Coordinates of C-alpha atoms in Angstrom, one line a residue:
X242 CA 2.9 43.6 -50.6
X243 CA 5.1 43.8 -47.7
X244 CA 5.3 47.2 -46.0
X245 CA 9.1 48.4 -45.6
X246 CA 10.3 48.2 -42.2
X247 CA 10.6 51.3 -40.0
X248 CA 14.0 53.1 -40.1
X249 CA 15.5 51.4 -36.8
X250 CA 15.2 48.0 -38.7
X251 CA 16.6 49.3 -42.1
X252 CA 19.8 50.1 -40.4
X253 CA 22.8 47.7 -40.6
X254 CA 25.2 46.9 -37.9
X255 CA 22.8 47.6 -34.9
X256 CA 22.9 51.7 -35.4
X257 CA 19.4 53.1 -35.6
X258 CA 18.6 55.4 -38.7
X259 CA 16.5 57.8 -36.6
X260 CA 18.4 61.2 -37.0
X261 CA 17.1 64.1 -39.5
X262 CA 18.1 67.4 -40.6
X263 CA 17.8 69.2 -37.6
X264 CA 19.9 66.8 -35.7
X265 CA 22.6 67.4 -38.4
X266 CA 22.4 71.3 -38.2
X267 CA 22.5 71.1 -34.4
X268 CA 25.6 68.7 -34.6
X269 CA 27.5 71.1 -37.1
X270 CA 26.8 74.0 -34.8
X271 CA 27.5 72.2 -31.6
X272 CA 30.6 70.6 -33.0
X273 CA 31.9 74.0 -34.5
X274 CA 31.0 76.9 -32.0
X275 CA 33.1 76.7 -28.7
X276 CA 34.8 79.0 -26.8
X277 CA 37.0 79.9 -29.4
X278 CA 34.8 82.7 -30.8
X279 CA 34.7 84.6 -27.4
X280 CA 38.8 85.0 -27.6
X281 CA 39.5 84.9 -31.6
X282 CA 37.9 88.4 -32.4
X283 CA 40.7 89.8 -30.4
X284 CA 43.4 88.2 -32.2
X285 CA 42.0 88.9 -35.9
X286 CA 41.3 92.6 -35.1
X287 CA 45.1 92.6 -33.8
X288 CA 46.4 91.5 -37.0
X289 CA 44.2 93.6 -39.3
X290 CA 43.3 97.0 -37.3
X291 CA 40.3 98.0 -39.1
X292 CA 36.5 96.7 -39.1
X293 CA 36.1 96.0 -42.9
X294 CA 39.4 93.8 -42.9
X295 CA 38.2 92.2 -39.7
X296 CA 34.8 91.4 -41.2
X297 CA 36.5 90.2 -44.5
X298 CA 38.6 87.9 -42.8
X299 CA 35.5 86.2 -40.9
X300 CA 33.7 86.2 -44.3
X301 CA 36.7 84.5 -46.1
X302 CA 37.0 82.0 -43.5
X303 CA 33.5 80.9 -43.4
X304 CA 33.5 80.6 -47.2
X305 CA 36.5 78.4 -47.2
X306 CA 34.7 76.3 -44.5
X307 CA 31.5 76.1 -46.9
X308 CA 33.6 75.1 -49.8
X309 CA 35.2 72.3 -47.4
X310 CA 31.4 71.1 -46.8
X311 CA 30.3 71.2 -50.2
X312 CA 33.0 68.8 -50.9
X313 CA 32.6 66.4 -48.1
X314 CA 28.8 66.5 -48.8
X315 CA 29.4 64.8 -51.6
X316 CA 31.4 62.0 -49.8
X317 CA 29.0 61.7 -47.0
X318 CA 25.9 61.4 -49.4
X319 CA 27.6 58.7 -51.6
X320 CA 28.9 56.8 -48.5
X321 CA 26.6 57.0 -45.4
X322 CA 28.8 55.0 -43.2
X323 CA 29.8 55.3 -39.6
X324 CA 33.3 55.8 -39.1
X325 CA 33.7 59.6 -40.4
X326 CA 36.9 60.3 -42.3
X327 CA 38.0 56.7 -42.2
X328 CA 35.2 55.7 -44.6
X329 CA 36.3 57.9 -47.4
X330 CA 40.0 57.0 -47.0
X331 CA 39.2 53.4 -46.9
X332 CA 37.0 53.4 -50.2
X333 CA 39.8 55.4 -52.0
X334 CA 43.0 54.1 -51.0
X335 CA 42.5 50.8 -49.3
X336 CA 42.3 49.5 -45.8
X337 CA 45.8 50.4 -44.4
X338 CA 45.1 54.1 -45.3
X339 CA 41.6 53.8 -43.8
X340 CA 43.1 52.6 -40.6
X341 CA 45.5 55.1 -40.3
X342 CA 43.0 57.9 -41.0
X343 CA 40.6 56.7 -38.7
X344 CA 43.1 56.1 -35.8
X345 CA 44.2 59.7 -36.1
X346 CA 40.6 60.9 -35.9
X347 CA 39.7 58.9 -32.9
X348 CA 42.9 59.8 -31.3
X349 CA 42.4 63.6 -32.1
X350 CA 39.2 63.4 -30.5
X351 CA 39.9 61.8 -27.2
X352 CA 42.7 64.5 -26.9
X353 CA 40.0 67.5 -27.8
X354 CA 37.5 65.6 -25.6
X355 CA 39.7 65.6 -22.4
X356 CA 41.1 69.3 -22.9
X357 CA 37.6 70.5 -23.3
X358 CA 36.0 68.5 -20.2
X359 CA 39.3 69.6 -18.1
X360 CA 38.5 73.5 -19.3
X361 CA 35.0 73.1 -18.3
X362 CA 36.3 71.8 -14.7
X363 CA 38.2 74.9 -14.6
X364 CA 35.4 77.2 -15.1
X365 CA 33.2 75.6 -12.6
X366 CA 35.7 75.5 -10.1
X367 CA 36.2 79.3 -10.3
X368 CA 32.6 79.3 -8.6
X369 CA 33.6 77.4 -5.8
X370 CA 34.9 79.8 -2.8
X371 CA 38.7 80.0 -2.9
X372 CA 39.0 78.9 0.7
X373 CA 37.3 75.8 -0.1
X374 CA 38.9 75.0 -3.6
X375 CA 41.5 72.3 -4.0
X376 CA 43.8 71.8 -7.1
X377 CA 42.3 68.5 -7.6
X378 CA 38.7 69.7 -7.8
X379 CA 38.9 70.9 -11.5
X380 CA 39.7 67.2 -12.5
X381 CA 37.1 65.8 -10.4
X382 CA 34.7 68.2 -12.1
X383 CA 36.0 67.4 -15.6
X384 CA 35.6 63.8 -15.0
X385 CA 32.1 64.0 -13.7
X386 CA 31.1 66.2 -16.6
X387 CA 32.7 63.3 -18.8
X388 CA 30.7 60.8 -17.0
X389 CA 27.4 62.8 -17.4
X390 CA 27.5 63.0 -20.8
X391 CA 28.8 59.4 -21.5
X392 CA 25.6 58.5 -19.6
X393 CA 23.4 60.4 -21.6
X394 CA 25.1 58.5 -24.9
X395 CA 24.5 55.0 -23.1
X396 CA 20.7 55.8 -23.2
X397 CA 20.7 55.8 -27.0
X398 CA 20.9 58.0 -30.1
X399 CA 17.6 59.5 -29.3
X400 CA 18.8 60.8 -26.1
X401 CA 22.2 61.9 -27.4
X402 CA 20.4 63.7 -30.3
X403 CA 17.8 65.6 -28.3
X404 CA 20.7 66.8 -25.9
X405 CA 22.5 67.8 -28.9
X406 CA 19.7 69.8 -30.5
X407 CA 18.9 71.3 -26.8
X408 CA 22.6 72.3 -26.1
X409 CA 23.0 73.9 -29.6
X410 CA 19.8 75.9 -29.4
X411 CA 20.9 77.2 -25.8
X412 CA 24.4 78.2 -27.6
X413 CA 22.9 80.0 -30.5
X414 CA 20.4 81.6 -28.0
X415 CA 23.0 82.5 -25.7
X416 CA 25.3 84.1 -28.6
X417 CA 22.2 85.9 -30.3
X418 CA 21.4 87.3 -27.0
X419 CA 24.9 88.6 -26.4
X420 CA 24.8 90.2 -29.9
X421 CA 21.6 91.8 -29.7
X422 CA 22.1 93.3 -26.2
X423 CA 25.2 94.7 -27.6
X424 CA 23.8 96.4 -30.5
X425 CA 21.5 98.3 -28.0
X426 CA 24.4 99.8 -26.4
X427 CA 25.7 103.2 -27.9
X428 CA 28.3 102.7 -30.7
X429 CA 31.9 103.1 -29.2
X430 CA 33.3 106.4 -30.0
X431 CA 35.1 106.3 -33.2
X432 CA 38.8 106.3 -33.3
X433 CA 41.1 108.4 -35.5
X434 CA 43.4 105.7 -36.2
X435 CA 44.9 107.4 -38.8
X436 CA 45.9 110.2 -36.6
X437 CA 46.8 108.2 -33.6
X438 CA 50.6 107.3 -33.9
X439 CA 50.1 104.3 -31.6
X440 CA 47.7 102.7 -34.1
X441 CA 49.6 101.2 -36.8
X442 CA 47.4 100.3 -40.0
X443 CA 48.7 97.3 -42.0
X444 CA 49.9 97.5 -45.4
X445 CA 52.4 95.9 -47.8
X446 CA 54.0 92.7 -46.5
X447 CA 52.6 93.5 -43.0
X448 CA 49.0 93.4 -44.3
X449 CA 49.5 90.0 -45.9
X450 CA 51.3 88.3 -42.9
X451 CA 48.6 89.7 -40.7
X452 CA 45.8 88.4 -43.1
X453 CA 47.5 84.9 -43.2
X454 CA 47.7 84.8 -39.4
X455 CA 43.9 86.2 -39.2
X456 CA 42.7 83.7 -41.5
X457 CA 44.2 80.8 -39.5
X458 CA 42.9 81.8 -36.4
X459 CA 39.5 82.4 -38.0
X460 CA 39.5 78.9 -39.9
X461 CA 40.6 77.3 -36.7
X462 CA 37.5 78.6 -35.2
X463 CA 35.3 77.1 -38.0
X464 CA 36.7 73.6 -37.1
X465 CA 33.8 71.1 -36.5
X466 CA 31.8 71.7 -39.1
X467 CA 32.0 68.2 -40.5
X468 CA 30.5 66.4 -37.1
X469 CA 27.4 65.3 -39.4
X470 CA 29.6 62.7 -40.9
X471 CA 30.3 60.7 -38.0
X472 CA 26.6 59.9 -37.7
X473 CA 25.9 59.5 -41.6
X474 CA 24.8 55.9 -41.3
X475 CA 22.0 57.1 -38.5
X476 CA 20.0 59.5 -40.8
X477 CA 17.1 58.4 -41.8
X478 CA 17.5 60.1 -45.4
X479 CA 21.1 60.7 -45.7
X480 CA 21.3 61.6 -49.2
X481 CA 19.1 64.7 -48.7
X482 CA 20.0 65.5 -45.1
X483 CA 23.6 65.3 -45.0
X484 CA 24.3 67.8 -47.5
X485 CA 21.7 70.0 -46.0
X486 CA 23.2 69.4 -42.5
X487 CA 26.7 70.2 -43.5
X488 CA 26.2 73.2 -45.9
X489 CA 23.5 74.5 -43.8
X490 CA 25.5 74.2 -40.5
X491 CA 28.5 76.1 -42.0
X492 CA 25.9 79.0 -43.1
X493 CA 24.3 79.1 -39.7
X494 CA 27.7 79.5 -38.0
X495 CA 29.0 82.0 -40.6
X496 CA 25.8 84.1 -39.6
X497 CA 26.5 83.9 -36.1
X498 CA 30.1 84.7 -36.1
X499 CA 29.4 87.9 -38.4
X500 CA 26.8 89.0 -36.1
X501 CA 29.2 88.7 -33.2
X502 CA 31.7 90.3 -34.7
X503 CA 29.4 93.2 -35.7
X504 CA 28.5 93.5 -32.1
X505 CA 31.9 93.6 -30.6
X506 CA 32.8 96.0 -33.3
X507 CA 29.7 98.2 -32.4
X508 CA 30.5 98.1 -28.7
X509 CA 34.6 98.2 -28.4
X510 CA 36.8 100.8 -30.0
X511 CA 39.0 98.8 -32.3
X512 CA 42.3 99.6 -30.1
X513 CA 40.3 98.0 -27.3
X514 CA 39.4 95.2 -29.1
X515 CA 42.6 94.2 -30.8
X516 CA 44.1 94.4 -27.2
X517 CA 41.3 92.1 -25.5
X518 CA 42.4 88.6 -24.7
X519 CA 38.6 88.2 -24.1
X520 CA 36.8 90.8 -26.2
X521 CA 33.3 89.3 -25.3
X522 CA 33.8 89.6 -21.8
X523 CA 34.6 93.3 -22.1
X524 CA 31.4 93.9 -24.3
X525 CA 29.4 91.8 -21.5
X526 CA 31.1 94.1 -18.8
X527 CA 29.4 97.0 -21.0
X528 CA 26.1 95.5 -20.6
X529 CA 26.1 94.2 -17.0
X530 CA 29.1 95.8 -15.3
X531 CA 31.0 93.4 -13.1
X532 CA 28.5 90.6 -13.6
X533 CA 29.6 90.6 -17.2
X534 CA 32.4 88.1 -16.6
X535 CA 29.8 85.6 -15.0
X536 CA 27.6 86.0 -18.1
X537 CA 30.7 85.2 -20.2
X538 CA 31.5 82.2 -18.0
X539 CA 28.2 80.9 -18.5
X540 CA 28.1 81.4 -22.4
X541 CA 31.5 79.8 -22.6
X542 CA 30.1 76.7 -20.5
X543 CA 26.8 76.2 -22.7
X544 CA 29.5 76.3 -25.5
X545 CA 31.8 73.6 -24.3
X546 CA 29.4 71.5 -23.0
X547 CA 27.7 71.3 -26.4
X548 CA 30.8 70.5 -27.8
X549 CA 31.7 67.7 -25.3
X550 CA 28.2 66.2 -26.3
X551 CA 29.3 66.2 -29.9
X552 CA 32.7 64.5 -29.3
X553 CA 31.6 61.8 -26.7
X554 CA 28.7 61.1 -29.2
X555 CA 30.9 60.9 -32.3
X556 CA 34.3 59.6 -31.4
X557 CA 32.5 55.7 -30.6
X558 CA 31.1 55.9 -34.1
X559 CA 34.8 56.0 -35.5
X560 CA 35.6 52.8 -33.5
X561 CA 32.6 51.1 -34.4
X562 CA 33.4 51.8 -38.1
X563 CA 36.6 50.1 -37.7
X564 CA 35.6 47.6 -35.8
X565 CA 32.9 46.2 -38.2
X566 CA 35.4 46.3 -40.9
X567 CA 37.4 44.3 -38.7
X568 CA 40.4 46.6 -38.5
X569 CA 40.2 46.5 -34.4
X570 CA 38.3 44.0 -32.2
X571 CA 34.9 42.9 -32.7
X572 CA 33.6 43.9 -29.3
X573 CA 34.0 47.6 -30.3
X574 CA 31.1 47.1 -32.7
X575 CA 28.7 46.0 -29.9
X576 CA 25.4 48.3 -29.9
X577 CA 22.8 48.5 -27.3
X578 CA 18.9 48.7 -27.7
X579 CA 19.2 52.6 -28.0
X580 CA 21.7 52.6 -30.7
X581 CA 24.9 53.4 -29.0
X582 CA 28.2 51.6 -29.4
X583 CA 28.5 51.2 -25.8
X584 CA 32.2 49.4 -25.8
X585 CA 33.4 52.1 -27.9
X586 CA 31.7 54.6 -25.8
X587 CA 33.6 53.0 -22.7
X588 CA 36.7 52.8 -24.5
X589 CA 36.6 56.5 -25.7
X590 CA 35.4 57.8 -22.4
X591 CA 38.1 55.8 -20.6
X592 CA 40.8 57.0 -22.6
X593 CA 39.9 60.6 -22.2
X594 CA 39.6 60.2 -18.5
X595 CA 43.2 59.0 -18.4
X596 CA 44.2 62.3 -20.2
X597 CA 42.2 64.4 -17.8
X598 CA 44.0 62.5 -14.8
X599 CA 47.4 63.0 -16.6
X600 CA 46.6 66.8 -16.4
X601 CA 49.4 68.2 -18.8
X602 CA 48.1 69.5 -22.2
X603 CA 50.6 71.4 -23.5
X604 CA 52.2 68.7 -26.0
X605 CA 48.7 66.9 -26.5
X606 CA 47.2 70.0 -27.8
X607 CA 49.8 70.7 -30.2
X608 CA 49.6 67.2 -31.4
X609 CA 45.8 67.0 -31.4
X610 CA 45.8 70.4 -33.7
X611 CA 48.3 68.9 -35.9
X612 CA 46.1 65.7 -36.3
X613 CA 42.9 67.6 -36.8
X614 CA 44.3 69.6 -39.5
X615 CA 45.2 66.7 -41.8
X616 CA 41.9 64.9 -41.5
X617 CA 39.8 67.2 -44.0
X618 CA 43.0 67.0 -46.4
X619 CA 42.4 63.1 -46.4
X620 CA 38.8 63.6 -47.4
X621 CA 39.5 65.9 -50.0
X622 CA 42.3 63.6 -51.5
X623 CA 39.7 60.8 -51.4
X624 CA 37.2 62.8 -53.3
X625 CA 39.4 64.0 -55.9
X626 CA 40.7 60.1 -56.2
X627 CA 37.0 58.7 -56.2
X628 CA 36.0 61.0 -59.1
X629 CA 38.9 59.7 -61.5
X630 CA 38.8 56.0 -60.4
X631 CA 34.9 55.3 -59.5
X632 CA 33.1 57.5 -61.9
X633 CA 30.3 55.2 -61.5
X634 CA 29.8 55.5 -57.7
X635 CA 26.3 56.8 -57.1
X636 CA 26.6 60.3 -56.2
X637 CA 23.2 62.0 -54.9
X638 CA 24.7 65.1 -54.3
X639 CA 27.8 66.2 -56.4
X640 CA 30.2 69.1 -55.2
X641 CA 29.2 72.3 -56.8
X642 CA 32.3 73.8 -59.0
X643 CA 34.1 70.8 -59.1
X644 CA 37.2 70.2 -59.7
X645 CA 37.8 74.1 -58.7
X646 CA 36.2 73.6 -55.0
X647 CA 38.2 70.6 -53.7
X648 CA 41.5 71.8 -55.4
X649 CA 41.1 75.2 -53.3
X650 CA 40.1 73.4 -50.1
X651 CA 43.0 71.1 -50.8
X652 CA 45.6 73.8 -51.2
X653 CA 44.4 75.4 -48.2
X654 CA 44.4 72.4 -46.0
X655 CA 48.0 71.5 -47.2
X656 CA 49.4 75.0 -46.3
X657 CA 47.6 75.0 -42.9
X658 CA 49.2 71.5 -42.5
X659 CA 52.6 72.8 -43.4
X660 CA 52.2 75.7 -41.4
X661 CA 51.2 73.6 -38.3
X662 CA 54.4 71.5 -38.9
X663 CA 56.5 74.5 -39.3
X664 CA 54.9 76.5 -36.1
X665 CA 55.3 73.8 -33.7
X666 CA 57.7 71.2 -35.2
X667 CA 58.3 69.4 -32.2
X668 CA 54.7 68.3 -31.3
X669 CA 53.8 67.8 -34.9
X670 CA 56.6 65.1 -35.3
X671 CA 55.1 63.7 -32.1
X672 CA 51.9 63.3 -33.6
X673 CA 53.2 61.6 -36.6
X674 CA 55.1 59.2 -34.2
X675 CA 51.4 58.2 -32.9
X676 CA 50.1 57.8 -36.2
X677 CA 53.2 55.5 -37.2
X678 CA 52.6 53.9 -34.0
X679 CA 49.0 53.4 -34.7
X680 CA 49.9 52.1 -38.3
X681 CA 52.2 49.3 -36.7
X682 CA 49.6 48.4 -34.4
X683 CA 47.1 48.1 -37.2
X684 CA 49.6 45.8 -39.1
X685 CA 50.1 43.6 -35.9
X686 CA 46.2 43.2 -35.4
X687 CA 46.0 42.3 -39.0
X688 CA 48.7 39.7 -38.9
X689 CA 47.5 37.9 -35.7
X690 CA 43.8 37.7 -37.2
X691 CA 44.9 36.6 -40.4
X692 CA 46.9 33.7 -38.4
X693 CA 43.8 33.1 -36.5
X694 CA 41.8 32.6 -39.7
X695 CA 44.3 30.2 -41.0
X696 CA 44.3 28.1 -37.9

């Protein structure tokens, strides 16, 4: 009897099945925790004004993300193929729907990648002496960072996975260290909020509106928990490791976010926290004085670099999946010996570089946010549809609490999508135009390909 081939040879299409749950957890943490957690606690405190409500908002937001992870874990374990959200939409609703979701996903990744790299450039350029800095230097640093992480991914999936695990570990240690040090400080002097006429405690409709706004901010900070699905085909045991990665990643991030908020509430009076644009920096100043700002900049950089690594690694897998299914040119499915879709990587990094050089992100960010909000909704819709239309599809992991779980997550996703459309109508419509143009391009590609086949 022949022995089973090693994981590298078992994978199809050139990708290497060498990843495990450690990478999955690192991908989920790395794709979720960015610089938002340094700023969002102040926004939440401004809406809710009391420590129990603030912590409750973070707990509810984390539980919502956990329900989403439970739902998508079923799809990821059932359909462990490269391509991200595209895979589920294509399986449930056909190739046209799959193409639209895949195009939307890849475009949102490129926008997010360019913005995060630009933010890193802006943070690093602050360390250059003022008299030596030039306006274009931030862009050059952003491009250099993009090239660096693209080069790491070019080496292969092992190098990319190792860098992800290292950066996620550094990120977790940095935030845990900041939180632990904050708890060592004396507690902030309690504020008699009820006796201070400048402090208005939320109640009635004000409380509900504040809670909705706070939850929007919190849930946005949890975005990225689905990062492991982009590497589903590269897990050596996807049926086991993908659910563990998705669910475990959300739980790890939730625990860290609650710890950070608890530390901030311990160090900063509520009124100070609610008025702070960057509350983590205020806490760091209490720890290290004026050096606290440098500490927060370093923590933010570590967070953003881990996020860049995740996106540079994930986005080419979307193009790879589309190409292998003949929805985009075949060259985008080319994989090097290290297991990296190299042409797709070059296209992704090139697109992000062009966006960095363009320099204006006001409208792009609005469009990217709208696109990102819609992607989980497509996955939830696919799960519900596949449960009805393909009941015999192998499901190594089944969502807990079905059908309650996907309907709750779907309703929440639809509400946030509607909120994004209302709050930023112009950019949302521009995003829909981009999706439509992608759909037309996909139709044109299919027509050309069918014509070539006939010839």
